[in-house]
Amino acid sequence: MQSFRFLPVVIWLMTASVSLGQTPTNLPQQSAALAKLYTTQDTLFKAPYVDVDEWRDKPVRHRYVHGGFTGTDARFSFYFPPKETYQGHFFHYITPFPDNENLSQGASGEEDKIGFSVSHGAYFIETNAGGKIDFARPQARDASIGAYRANAASAQYSRVIAAQLYGGKRPFGYAFGGSGGAYRTVGGVENTEGVWDGVVPYVLGSPMAIPNVFTVRMHAMRVLHDKFPQIIDALEPGGSGDMYAGLNPEEKEALQEVTKMGFPPQSWFGYKTMGIHGFLVLYQSIVGIDRAYFEKDFWNTPGYLGAAAPASLLKARIQQVSTIKAGVTSDQAVALGLTKAMSAQDRGTADAAWKSLGGVEGAMPVGFQLQNELPNIDFLGGDLRIKSGAAAGKTLQLTKISGDKVVLGPVDPALLAQVKPGDSVQVDNSNFLAVQTYHRHQVPDKTYHVYDQFRDAAGKPIYPQRPMLLGPIFTQGASGVLPTGKFKGKMILLESRWDREAFGWQADWYRARVQANLGDQTDQNFRLWYTDHALHGDVAIEDDPTRTVSYLGVLQQALLDLSAWVEKGIEPAATTRYTIADGQVVIPPTADERAGIQPVVSVLANGGKRAVVKVGQTVRFTAEVAVPKNKGKVVKAVWNFEGLPGDFAISDLHGWNFDSSDVFPVSAQLKPSDKTGSYARVTSTYTFTKPGTYFPTLRVAAQREGDAKTRFTRIQNLDRVRVIVE
């Protein structure tokens, strides 16, 4: 696909005398007149309109403007601050997938994008990017529409509205988006001019991310399922450090493979709940694109794992014939513990937007009860092959089996309606097992160093290769084009070191593309900041809060720093210092060496990372906290000494904050160790009353101005120690 150059021209309203005469009180009534003040070379989005214009008081006082483009499904929402607080720019959120223009409404705490933008003098933009697309069929329509054209048109039209409300100069504009939204943010800035002055993509993948980051991790999940507890323990503070100890050759090979591909070993702590993630909506498309791999080569051709299948692979395979007894509704599936109801908060987030894709709604079944019990195996996914009835010869995707029940994945409702009780079916995960080593047969060019493990000494692939690379196809489906590193404006790229979906090295891959384009001008236009202990999702608490932190504070500060960089020439923090070693991002141990803007915390128990004590014996904890020079002050520190309660659920921490949390119940006293407030010490004691192994955790926050009360721009980190109580 060739890049579509979007070069819009806005007739800018420099004074009220060339506008509509005065600030309009009803934008919908003057929609046609406003449309005449906007011109564009993208003829698809030539006719904007406004259908809602009203003042709202939540989450903060703002003027809400909604509209779209005639003749399209594109819709936009604009949120304008009062004129007296407006600072001349906008923040534009690019959702992971084209979805809904109102996804950000209703958020609270630091997840509140509308509140953050408006309270910092920016108007906020969100669109549906032209309307929903089927990401499992990336070539179903012109991908450039959802990738950047609808967003670019909306951003440019927002400037017409802003001129009516505020007058003055052209607003500066900044886009930000994570995961699929990062692809689309990069695709937008690389393929438009005059739309966004800067961007903050975050948790960005590479053109080879999909499906390979998922397949390699699923292979490891299958092979290592019973060994994760010992792997995790080795990596915990005070552990042996040798995660390969006690593994057989097959297990060691699987762990080495996934680690060299970039999966962060520390993130295996979530193995019980991480599942297959966004691969849910990719699986059927992969099988459809490369049927020969599944139907012919994997199980029969030398060079593929299935042709000489190890015992563990054969043990995991299921091909059981049965009969449908009854359908299982959504409510029944939730009641039986087969599925979880999707919360409204999942939609539009970097980590969980894929949950809203595919599937069926209403009274249609989400699963089936079969006549026979199914084997109790570690089932990650598979197929339900229909053997009789109106849908004979068709296949439905399965996500789970339990007893005599199966749970469906994304499915065509018309096909599902044909499946009835009494139909003969076969539960078969052969293709799903085959896809778990698909990455071995997708070796790209040598700029992707993590694939060196699949090349011989001469640089040639060890395994037979498929006729096409699927990664670039899926990437184009998300961003419209492949990333080149060529853009005008400024960019701060954010990546998470513990990311399970967008492995950290991929940000370095993009940075290399930028350097190839900009050369010695790279630092004048680009930064890359890594956030330690952060995962993929842009939520306040994504997983175990004693192990991980949110990057939302980093994201918010990056947007503010980006606007200061563009508008005032104030240089942001330097790129994080790092190296890539065998697929892993390695960063220095101290804040000033590390750079970026995240604080660094180091905790000791009785002077070490591991302490052994008796019940009732007091443990002395010490910690050093440091913020990179001139990038903020340490404002909060809280302790969790005894771990999470047995009934802990992530949902319990929605709206979590440092000031009222049962998970971190002990406030630590910060003792500044310099006049700037960028360095602090913590000294605490605790007495354990029961024997066991504990991992006391200190969670800290820094803030640029030293504001301990703000809900935004608080940048977090943590550290843990091991205490064995005998």
XYZ file of C-alpha atoms in Angstrom:
726
model
C 0.000 0.000 0.000
C 1.324 3.418 -0.900
C 1.319 6.199 1.643
C -1.656 8.540 1.365
C -0.454 12.108 1.762
C -2.990 14.094 3.770
C -2.268 17.804 3.236
C -5.241 19.724 4.622
C -5.514 23.477 4.410
C -7.496 25.388 7.020
C -8.649 28.947 6.382
C -7.412 30.249 9.711
C -9.476 32.893 11.469
C -6.984 35.466 12.657
C -9.554 38.035 13.834
C -13.237 38.137 14.599
C -13.809 40.357 11.564
C -13.180 37.432 9.191
C -15.044 34.905 11.307
C -18.773 34.494 11.790
C -18.919 37.873 13.431
C -18.844 36.735 17.058
C -18.283 33.642 19.140
C -21.212 31.416 18.163
C -23.619 30.366 20.882
C -24.965 27.385 18.953
C -22.459 25.557 16.796
C -24.949 23.041 15.327
C -27.037 25.878 13.906
C -23.926 27.412 12.330
C -22.479 24.061 11.234
C -22.801 24.793 7.524
C -21.076 28.160 7.868
C -18.270 26.578 9.880
C -17.799 23.893 7.241
C -17.070 26.602 4.644
C -14.099 27.731 6.727
C -12.446 24.319 6.348
C -10.870 22.963 3.180
C -8.911 19.785 2.594
C -7.326 17.749 -0.164
C -8.886 14.595 1.308
C -12.220 14.719 -0.500
C -13.695 11.929 1.612
C -13.712 14.244 4.623
C -14.722 17.463 2.914
C -18.056 18.082 4.686
C -17.789 18.346 8.493
C -20.778 19.069 10.708
C -21.550 19.677 14.388
C -24.645 18.128 15.978
C -23.990 18.647 19.723
C -22.648 21.727 21.509
C -23.101 22.002 25.259
C -21.362 22.901 28.502
C -20.621 20.083 30.929
C -19.331 20.124 34.504
C -17.840 16.629 34.703
C -15.106 15.533 34.969
C -14.171 19.234 34.856
C -15.926 22.274 33.409
C -15.707 22.080 29.596
C -17.576 22.681 26.378
C -18.453 19.434 24.594
C -18.730 19.499 20.807
C -19.711 16.404 18.819
C -20.015 15.889 15.085
C -18.744 14.034 12.060
C -18.269 14.138 8.310
C -21.219 13.856 5.958
C -21.212 10.746 3.792
C -18.944 8.818 6.169
C -19.205 6.959 9.465
C -16.527 9.223 10.982
C -17.464 10.900 14.260
C -15.518 13.135 16.617
C -15.758 14.527 20.152
C -14.047 17.757 21.202
C -13.726 18.920 24.816
C -12.848 22.626 25.120
C -11.694 24.287 28.374
C -13.047 27.685 29.402
C -11.442 30.523 27.462
C -9.649 31.897 30.530
C -7.725 28.625 31.073
C -7.021 27.708 27.433
C -3.287 27.595 26.606
C -3.338 27.293 22.826
C -3.017 23.567 22.138
C -4.877 20.262 22.026
C -4.177 16.674 23.039
C -5.588 14.079 20.642
C -6.036 10.505 21.884
C -5.602 7.835 19.188
C -7.468 4.720 20.340
C -5.931 1.233 19.890
C -8.569 0.364 17.276
C -11.199 2.447 15.479
C -14.060 2.214 17.931
C -16.082 4.996 19.546
C -15.530 8.737 19.873
C -16.683 8.780 23.501
C -14.512 6.049 25.027
C -12.757 8.439 27.408
C -15.936 9.625 29.055
C -16.510 8.365 32.587
C -12.857 7.732 33.459
C -11.636 8.823 36.882
C -8.394 9.390 38.756
C -5.231 9.540 36.711
C -6.951 7.583 33.906
C -9.110 10.631 33.143
C -7.772 11.889 29.810
C -10.437 14.567 29.483
C -9.787 15.935 32.962
C -6.028 15.890 32.442
C -6.221 17.750 29.139
C -8.756 20.394 30.139
C -7.140 21.047 33.534
C -3.823 21.636 31.757
C -5.240 24.178 29.328
C -5.610 21.858 26.348
C -8.723 20.852 24.493
C -9.122 17.116 24.063
C -9.948 15.202 20.873
C -11.217 11.655 20.446
C -12.690 10.094 17.308
C -14.081 6.789 16.111
C -11.422 6.882 13.370
C -14.021 6.418 10.666
C -15.942 3.601 12.328
C -15.159 0.092 13.490
C -13.068 -2.229 11.363
C -12.492 -5.967 11.607
C -8.861 -6.207 12.688
C -8.908 -9.944 11.993
C -9.373 -9.039 8.302
C -6.826 -6.229 7.923
C -7.327 -5.826 4.160
C -11.120 -5.583 4.284
C -11.133 -1.845 3.511
C -8.814 1.101 2.932
C -6.767 0.973 6.121
C -5.601 4.581 5.773
C -9.076 5.816 6.779
C -8.950 4.312 10.259
C -5.202 4.625 10.485
C -4.894 8.390 10.215
C -7.151 10.095 7.673
C -10.274 10.375 9.844
C -8.163 11.480 12.804
C -6.275 14.045 10.747
C -9.467 15.521 9.311
C -11.002 15.773 12.780
C -7.897 17.415 14.237
C -7.840 20.021 11.483
C -11.536 20.776 11.754
C -11.155 21.191 15.506
C -8.957 24.196 14.763
C -11.862 25.856 12.971
C -14.029 25.381 16.062
C -11.201 26.556 18.341
C -10.874 29.756 16.317
C -14.554 30.489 16.877
C -14.305 29.849 20.604
C -10.960 31.451 21.372
C -9.724 33.481 18.384
C -5.965 33.945 18.297
C -3.298 31.863 16.632
C -3.445 28.355 15.200
C -3.573 25.823 18.082
C -0.615 23.522 18.436
C -1.649 19.877 18.293
C -0.257 16.727 19.905
C -1.437 13.155 19.340
C -0.852 10.216 21.663
C -1.835 6.557 21.471
C -0.766 3.179 22.813
C -0.464 -0.338 21.401
C -2.491 -0.325 18.161
C -2.922 3.383 18.815
C 0.871 3.746 18.829
C 1.027 2.252 15.333
C -1.651 4.701 14.252
C -0.020 7.660 15.999
C 3.256 6.954 14.209
C 1.427 6.292 10.932
C -0.367 9.607 11.303
C 2.665 11.795 11.956
C 4.682 10.063 9.233
C 2.007 10.497 6.575
C 0.521 13.929 7.209
C 1.820 17.475 7.318
C 0.457 20.396 9.289
C -1.844 18.286 11.461
C 0.120 17.369 14.599
C 3.161 19.299 15.810
C 4.318 16.415 17.949
C 3.275 12.956 19.119
C 3.703 10.600 22.066
C 3.266 6.987 20.905
C 3.560 4.466 23.718
C 4.026 0.687 24.049
C 4.851 0.569 20.342
C 5.344 -2.686 18.468
C 7.430 -3.294 15.350
C 6.201 -4.464 11.940
C 7.103 -7.999 13.042
C 5.239 -7.894 16.364
C 1.983 -9.449 15.193
C 1.531 -12.405 15.490
C 5.018 -13.358 16.586
C 5.086 -11.842 20.092
C 2.007 -13.930 20.859
C 3.056 -17.198 19.227
C 6.428 -17.358 20.960
C 4.912 -16.630 24.346
C 2.140 -19.224 23.855
C 4.741 -21.853 22.989
C 6.559 -21.043 26.228
C 3.286 -21.063 28.183
C 2.504 -24.570 26.951
C 5.944 -26.059 27.545
C 6.725 -24.298 30.832
C 3.298 -24.313 32.454
C 4.352 -26.379 35.476
C 7.750 -24.695 35.869
C 6.747 -21.053 36.170
C 6.693 -21.000 39.999
C 10.372 -21.952 40.201
C 11.288 -19.583 37.320
C 9.559 -16.700 39.089
C 11.172 -17.518 42.433
C 14.648 -17.507 40.871
C 14.044 -14.000 39.512
C 12.586 -12.542 42.703
C 14.876 -10.439 44.936
C 16.979 -12.761 47.030
C 16.440 -15.597 44.536
C 19.089 -17.703 42.841
C 19.041 -15.623 39.667
C 19.225 -18.801 37.562
C 15.822 -19.200 35.937
C 17.024 -22.198 33.917
C 17.866 -24.332 36.949
C 15.840 -27.552 37.085
C 14.510 -27.344 33.508
C 14.763 -30.230 31.052
C 16.255 -29.540 27.577
C 12.865 -28.835 25.924
C 11.872 -26.435 28.703
C 15.219 -24.662 28.685
C 15.057 -24.218 24.907
C 11.549 -22.746 25.114
C 12.550 -20.280 27.825
C 15.686 -19.236 25.972
C 13.715 -18.786 22.748
C 11.032 -16.552 24.239
C 13.582 -14.545 26.244
C 15.783 -13.890 23.221
C 12.687 -12.836 21.300
C 12.211 -10.149 23.924
C 9.652 -11.384 26.449
C 10.749 -9.905 29.824
C 11.285 -12.858 32.198
C 10.151 -10.830 35.229
C 6.673 -10.633 33.670
C 6.087 -14.360 33.988
C 4.671 -13.655 37.454
C 1.323 -13.164 35.677
C 1.338 -16.494 33.845
C -1.926 -17.644 35.434
C -3.969 -14.742 34.062
C -2.152 -13.297 31.032
C -3.844 -15.695 28.600
C -3.387 -15.241 24.851
C -4.338 -11.550 24.887
C -4.971 -9.967 21.460
C -4.119 -13.179 19.632
C -7.789 -14.013 20.130
C -8.706 -11.813 17.156
C -5.713 -12.807 14.999
C -5.892 -16.588 15.002
C -8.545 -17.183 12.355
C -6.957 -14.671 10.009
C -3.568 -16.407 10.223
C -5.105 -19.793 9.467
C -7.006 -18.284 6.543
C -3.932 -16.599 5.060
C -1.601 -19.604 5.297
C -3.731 -22.759 5.230
C -0.918 -24.869 3.802
C 1.093 -24.386 6.990
C -1.708 -25.827 9.126
C -3.246 -28.400 6.799
C -0.054 -29.759 5.236
C 3.341 -28.636 6.475
C 3.357 -28.358 10.268
C 2.344 -31.940 11.064
C 4.028 -33.589 8.066
C 7.014 -31.704 6.624
C 10.535 -32.031 8.092
C 11.744 -28.809 9.674
C 8.437 -28.108 11.410
C 7.943 -29.070 15.057
C 4.843 -31.187 14.445
C 6.564 -33.444 11.913
C 8.747 -34.838 14.704
C 6.419 -33.921 17.540
C 7.846 -34.188 21.051
C 5.793 -36.044 23.626
C 4.634 -32.807 25.266
C 3.091 -31.591 21.997
C 1.255 -34.861 21.367
C -0.007 -34.887 24.952
C -1.437 -31.378 24.501
C -3.310 -32.278 21.299
C -7.046 -32.948 21.405
C -9.265 -34.191 18.546
C -12.425 -35.349 20.304
C -15.752 -35.927 18.568
C -18.959 -35.151 20.486
C -22.491 -33.797 20.076
C -23.878 -30.404 21.061
C -26.252 -30.768 23.985
C -27.208 -27.113 24.600
C -26.076 -23.530 24.130
C -24.431 -21.539 26.934
C -25.500 -17.896 27.211
C -23.269 -15.025 28.274
C -24.872 -14.828 31.710
C -24.532 -18.573 32.211
C -20.882 -18.477 31.169
C -20.145 -15.735 33.691
C -22.075 -17.568 36.435
C -20.138 -20.785 35.716
C -16.812 -18.957 35.809
C -16.125 -19.726 32.160
C -15.857 -16.067 31.152
C -15.755 -12.645 32.739
C -18.045 -9.804 31.854
C -16.168 -7.105 29.930
C -16.144 -3.833 31.804
C -16.697 -0.514 30.066
C -13.210 0.425 31.245
C -11.640 -2.214 28.986
C -12.768 -0.547 25.785
C -10.239 1.827 24.333
C -7.371 0.914 26.674
C -3.987 -0.053 25.312
C -4.096 -3.490 26.893
C -7.716 -4.592 26.583
C -9.282 -2.905 23.555
C -9.109 -6.221 21.685
C -11.754 -7.640 24.066
C -14.453 -5.597 22.352
C -13.651 -7.026 18.927
C -15.528 -9.990 17.495
C -17.904 -12.115 19.526
C -21.659 -11.825 19.560
C -24.187 -9.927 21.614
C -27.662 -10.512 22.932
C -29.198 -13.954 23.224
C -26.714 -15.734 20.960
C -24.716 -18.432 22.792
C -21.128 -17.769 23.787
C -20.430 -21.456 24.204
C -21.887 -24.949 24.140
C -22.445 -27.859 26.464
C -21.412 -31.148 24.842
C -22.568 -34.698 25.475
C -19.096 -35.796 26.585
C -16.505 -34.647 29.105
C -13.341 -33.225 27.539
C -9.768 -34.051 28.628
C -8.324 -31.929 31.405
C -5.452 -30.333 29.500
C -3.864 -26.882 29.432
C -6.020 -25.570 26.587
C -5.058 -22.133 25.207
C -7.324 -22.217 22.167
C -8.579 -24.293 19.283
C -11.478 -25.043 16.949
C -14.928 -26.556 17.055
C -15.378 -28.313 13.727
C -19.040 -28.775 12.791
C -19.541 -32.278 11.375
C -23.318 -32.285 10.714
C -26.313 -29.996 10.439
C -26.790 -26.740 8.541
C -23.251 -25.559 9.355
C -21.494 -28.836 8.466
C -17.956 -28.206 7.234
C -17.635 -24.891 9.070
C -15.386 -24.093 12.035
C -15.933 -22.019 15.169
C -13.038 -20.675 17.230
C -12.704 -21.887 20.828
C -11.013 -20.055 23.676
C -11.615 -22.455 26.541
C -12.782 -25.955 27.430
C -13.986 -27.018 30.879
C -15.602 -30.333 31.675
C -18.312 -30.782 29.050
C -18.404 -27.114 28.018
C -16.607 -25.077 25.362
C -16.342 -21.285 25.090
C -16.407 -19.568 21.703
C -14.098 -16.865 20.402
C -14.909 -14.256 17.734
C -17.605 -15.664 15.470
C -19.894 -14.703 12.608
C -23.409 -14.479 14.115
C -24.961 -15.774 10.889
C -22.837 -18.921 11.093
C -23.504 -19.340 14.790
C -27.262 -19.205 14.184
C -26.980 -22.341 12.023
C -25.452 -24.449 14.809
C -28.051 -26.403 16.800
C -28.243 -28.973 19.597
C -27.773 -32.437 18.158
C -25.112 -31.359 15.676
C -22.024 -33.557 15.627
C -18.809 -31.628 16.351
C -15.107 -32.176 16.923
C -13.002 -30.245 19.425
C -9.601 -29.904 17.737
C -6.638 -27.752 18.802
C -4.216 -29.026 16.143
C -4.018 -25.673 14.353
C -3.667 -23.738 17.589
C -0.722 -25.888 18.616
C 0.809 -25.431 15.174
C 0.619 -21.639 15.311
C 2.676 -21.532 18.506
C 5.941 -21.946 16.577
C 4.889 -19.943 13.520
C 7.476 -17.256 14.357
C 10.292 -19.695 13.537
C 9.137 -19.605 9.946
C 8.840 -15.791 9.746
C 12.470 -14.651 9.808
C 12.696 -11.014 8.571
C 15.682 -8.884 7.546
C 18.745 -8.513 9.739
C 17.593 -5.262 11.353
C 15.537 -7.555 13.599
C 18.340 -8.905 15.754
C 16.106 -11.035 17.985
C 15.628 -13.362 15.010
C 19.343 -14.123 14.864
C 18.616 -17.194 16.991
C 16.816 -18.626 13.956
C 19.713 -18.011 11.533
C 22.793 -20.160 10.939
C 26.394 -18.959 10.845
C 25.923 -17.800 7.252
C 22.864 -15.757 8.207
C 20.358 -18.069 6.536
C 17.167 -19.282 8.287
C 17.491 -22.568 10.159
C 13.835 -23.493 9.666
C 11.794 -23.581 6.428
C 10.211 -20.204 5.726
C 6.642 -19.346 4.739
C 6.011 -17.567 1.419
C 5.155 -14.255 3.132
C 5.762 -12.321 6.341
C 2.455 -11.726 8.111
C 3.723 -9.062 10.519
C 3.885 -6.230 7.969
C 0.391 -7.115 6.713
C -1.113 -6.755 10.183
C 0.899 -3.607 10.871
C -0.439 -1.988 7.717
C -3.906 -2.950 8.846
C -3.327 -0.977 12.047
C -1.397 2.050 10.807
C -2.197 2.152 7.085
C 1.513 2.063 6.249
C 4.719 0.584 7.600
C 6.753 2.839 9.913
C 9.758 4.483 8.289
C 11.127 6.831 10.960
C 10.489 9.789 8.651
C 8.319 12.502 10.188
C 8.118 16.250 10.682
C 7.685 17.592 14.180
C 8.805 16.113 17.472
C 8.246 12.762 19.135
C 8.643 11.313 22.619
C 8.288 7.514 22.421
C 7.429 5.647 25.625
C 8.077 1.938 26.134
C 7.636 -0.417 29.091
C 10.440 -2.748 30.151
C 8.065 -5.447 31.421
C 5.701 -5.297 28.444
C 4.445 -8.771 27.468
C 2.879 -7.650 24.173
C 5.148 -4.911 22.804
C 8.562 -6.242 23.777
C 10.892 -3.414 24.777
C 13.466 -3.830 21.984
C 10.868 -2.756 19.431
C 11.135 0.886 20.504
C 14.873 0.639 19.838
C 14.090 -0.774 16.391
C 12.020 2.322 15.610
C 14.638 4.612 17.112
C 17.167 3.141 14.662
C 14.808 4.039 11.786
C 14.568 7.607 13.100
C 18.350 7.859 13.410
C 18.788 6.597 9.858
C 16.500 9.406 8.736
C 17.551 12.286 10.988
C 21.178 11.413 11.686
C 22.825 13.934 14.013
C 19.506 15.833 14.222
C 17.810 12.956 16.054
C 18.054 14.548 19.492
C 16.491 17.753 18.156
C 13.303 15.848 17.318
C 13.132 12.534 19.166
C 13.280 11.001 22.636
C 12.771 7.432 23.890
C 11.917 6.892 27.555
C 11.671 3.418 29.110
C 9.448 2.924 32.155
C 10.718 0.234 34.505
C 8.287 -2.223 36.148
C 5.529 -1.175 33.706
C 3.395 -3.471 31.541
C 1.348 -2.844 28.394
C -1.884 -1.342 29.664
C -2.641 2.341 30.206
C -4.580 1.890 33.440
C -3.709 2.918 36.989
C -3.412 -0.705 38.163
C -2.997 -3.357 35.469
C -1.705 -6.298 37.474
C -0.088 -7.120 40.816
C 0.548 -3.644 42.324
C 3.400 -5.008 44.456
C 5.312 -5.823 41.266
C 4.265 -3.294 38.621
C 3.529 0.404 38.248
C 1.506 2.454 35.791
C 3.191 4.592 33.140
C 0.289 7.074 33.052
C 2.231 9.709 34.969
C 5.093 9.380 32.490
C 2.659 9.707 29.585
C 1.043 12.819 31.013
C 4.366 14.481 31.744
C 5.588 13.560 28.266
C 2.651 15.420 26.725
C 3.410 18.501 28.810
C 7.126 18.275 28.030
C 6.366 17.805 24.335
C 4.254 20.969 24.220
C 7.000 22.910 26.033
C 9.556 21.541 23.558
C 7.550 22.581 20.509
C 6.148 25.885 21.764
C 8.941 27.184 23.993
C 12.050 25.309 22.890
C 12.505 23.713 26.334
C 14.465 20.485 25.874
C 12.861 17.396 27.468
C 14.788 14.794 29.432
C 17.375 12.844 27.504
C 16.596 9.455 26.028
C 16.884 6.656 28.583
C 20.329 5.091 28.500
C 20.006 1.416 27.678
C 21.485 -1.525 25.822
C 19.813 -4.491 24.144
C 21.290 -7.843 25.187
C 19.783 -11.070 23.797
C 16.437 -9.350 23.241
C 16.315 -7.734 26.692
C 16.413 -4.003 27.477
C 19.119 -3.384 30.087
C 19.198 -0.041 31.925
C 21.694 1.436 34.430
C 20.993 1.055 38.156
C 20.951 4.749 39.169
C 18.625 7.577 38.177
C 21.242 9.975 36.831
C 22.895 7.219 34.795
C 19.528 6.018 33.514
C 18.155 9.466 32.470
C 14.531 9.761 31.342
C 12.135 11.007 34.047
C 11.296 7.954 36.204
C 12.529 7.822 39.810
C 14.677 4.883 40.899
C 14.207 3.180 44.271
C 16.451 0.645 45.987
C 15.206 -1.203 49.089
C 17.195 -3.300 51.570
C 16.030 -5.473 54.471
C 18.557 -5.694 57.318
C 21.117 -4.426 54.822
C 20.470 -6.915 52.011
C 17.962 -8.057 49.388
C 17.223 -11.157 51.462
C 16.713 -11.382 55.207
C 16.022 -14.427 57.373
C 14.421 -13.682 60.759
C 12.375 -15.283 63.517
C 8.709 -14.613 64.201
C 8.483 -11.458 66.287
C 11.943 -10.236 65.313
C 11.967 -6.637 64.029
C 13.220 -6.099 60.473
C 14.859 -2.806 59.541
C 14.103 -1.547 56.041
C 16.089 1.172 54.304
C 15.581 2.694 50.880
C 17.185 5.260 48.617
C 14.955 7.121 46.155
C 16.301 9.335 43.372
C 14.803 11.293 40.480
C 16.925 12.107 37.417
C 18.508 15.531 37.841
C 16.085 18.467 37.477
C 13.173 16.168 36.565
C 11.100 16.302 39.719
C 10.841 15.718 43.440
C 10.002 12.633 45.470
C 6.503 13.233 46.878
C 5.087 9.877 48.064
C 6.232 6.527 49.405
C 4.055 3.704 50.748
C 4.740 0.182 52.008
C 3.175 -3.216 51.503
C 4.881 -5.582 53.912
C 2.894 -8.819 53.778
C 1.699 -9.138 50.172
C -1.752 -9.123 48.613
C -4.795 -10.586 50.371
C -6.025 -13.933 49.124
C -9.210 -12.423 47.687
C -7.397 -9.591 45.905
C -8.864 -8.523 42.549
C -7.600 -5.824 40.198
C -11.113 -4.388 40.030
C -10.860 -3.575 43.740
C -8.167 -1.023 42.905
C -10.035 1.005 40.307
C -9.240 4.589 41.206
C -6.280 3.490 43.360
C -4.186 6.283 44.850
C -1.332 6.712 47.283
C -3.499 8.203 49.991
C -6.165 5.545 50.579
C -5.200 1.987 49.767
C -5.493 -1.214 51.752
C -2.852 -2.727 49.483
C -0.210 -0.175 50.509
C -1.469 0.669 53.995
C 1.727 2.025 55.556
C 2.872 5.513 54.636
C 6.651 5.867 54.609
C 8.368 8.960 55.929
C 10.564 10.566 53.292
C 13.770 12.215 54.465
C 15.177 14.522 51.770
C 18.906 14.010 51.287
C 19.483 17.130 49.189
C 17.974 20.599 48.840
C 16.273 19.921 45.488
C 13.970 17.196 46.826
C 15.117 14.857 44.053
C 16.772 12.467 46.502
C 15.248 10.942 49.608
C 15.841 8.219 52.170
C 13.335 5.944 53.856
C 13.900 4.086 57.110
C 11.165 1.804 58.460
C 10.769 -1.193 60.745
C 8.264 -4.018 60.728
C 7.618 -7.119 62.794
C 6.149 -10.243 61.207
C 3.861 -12.331 63.429
C 3.548 -15.423 61.234
C 6.146 -17.622 59.541
C 6.398 -17.532 55.752
C 8.183 -15.901 52.833
C 7.295 -12.246 52.271
C 8.207 -9.665 49.645
C 7.905 -6.222 51.260
C 7.450 -3.568 48.573
C 8.034 0.170 48.620
C 6.080 2.108 45.990
C 7.166 5.695 45.345
C 6.059 8.652 43.253
C 7.816 11.740 41.954
C 6.236 14.900 40.536
C 7.896 17.611 38.485
C 6.870 20.562 40.703
C 6.781 18.563 43.921
C 2.974 18.570 44.100
C 1.980 15.660 46.337
C -1.765 16.209 45.936
C -2.264 16.233 42.169
C -3.842 13.149 40.597
C -1.848 13.623 37.368
C 1.857 13.493 36.375
C 2.863 11.417 39.419
C 5.609 9.165 38.106
C 5.976 5.877 39.927
C 8.448 3.108 40.585
C 8.945 0.401 43.202
C 11.373 -2.091 44.642
C 11.025 -5.331 46.628
C 13.039 -7.450 49.032
C 12.634 -11.000 50.333
C 12.071 -11.691 54.018
C 11.922 -15.289 55.247
C 10.244 -15.563 58.628
C 10.928 -18.797 60.505
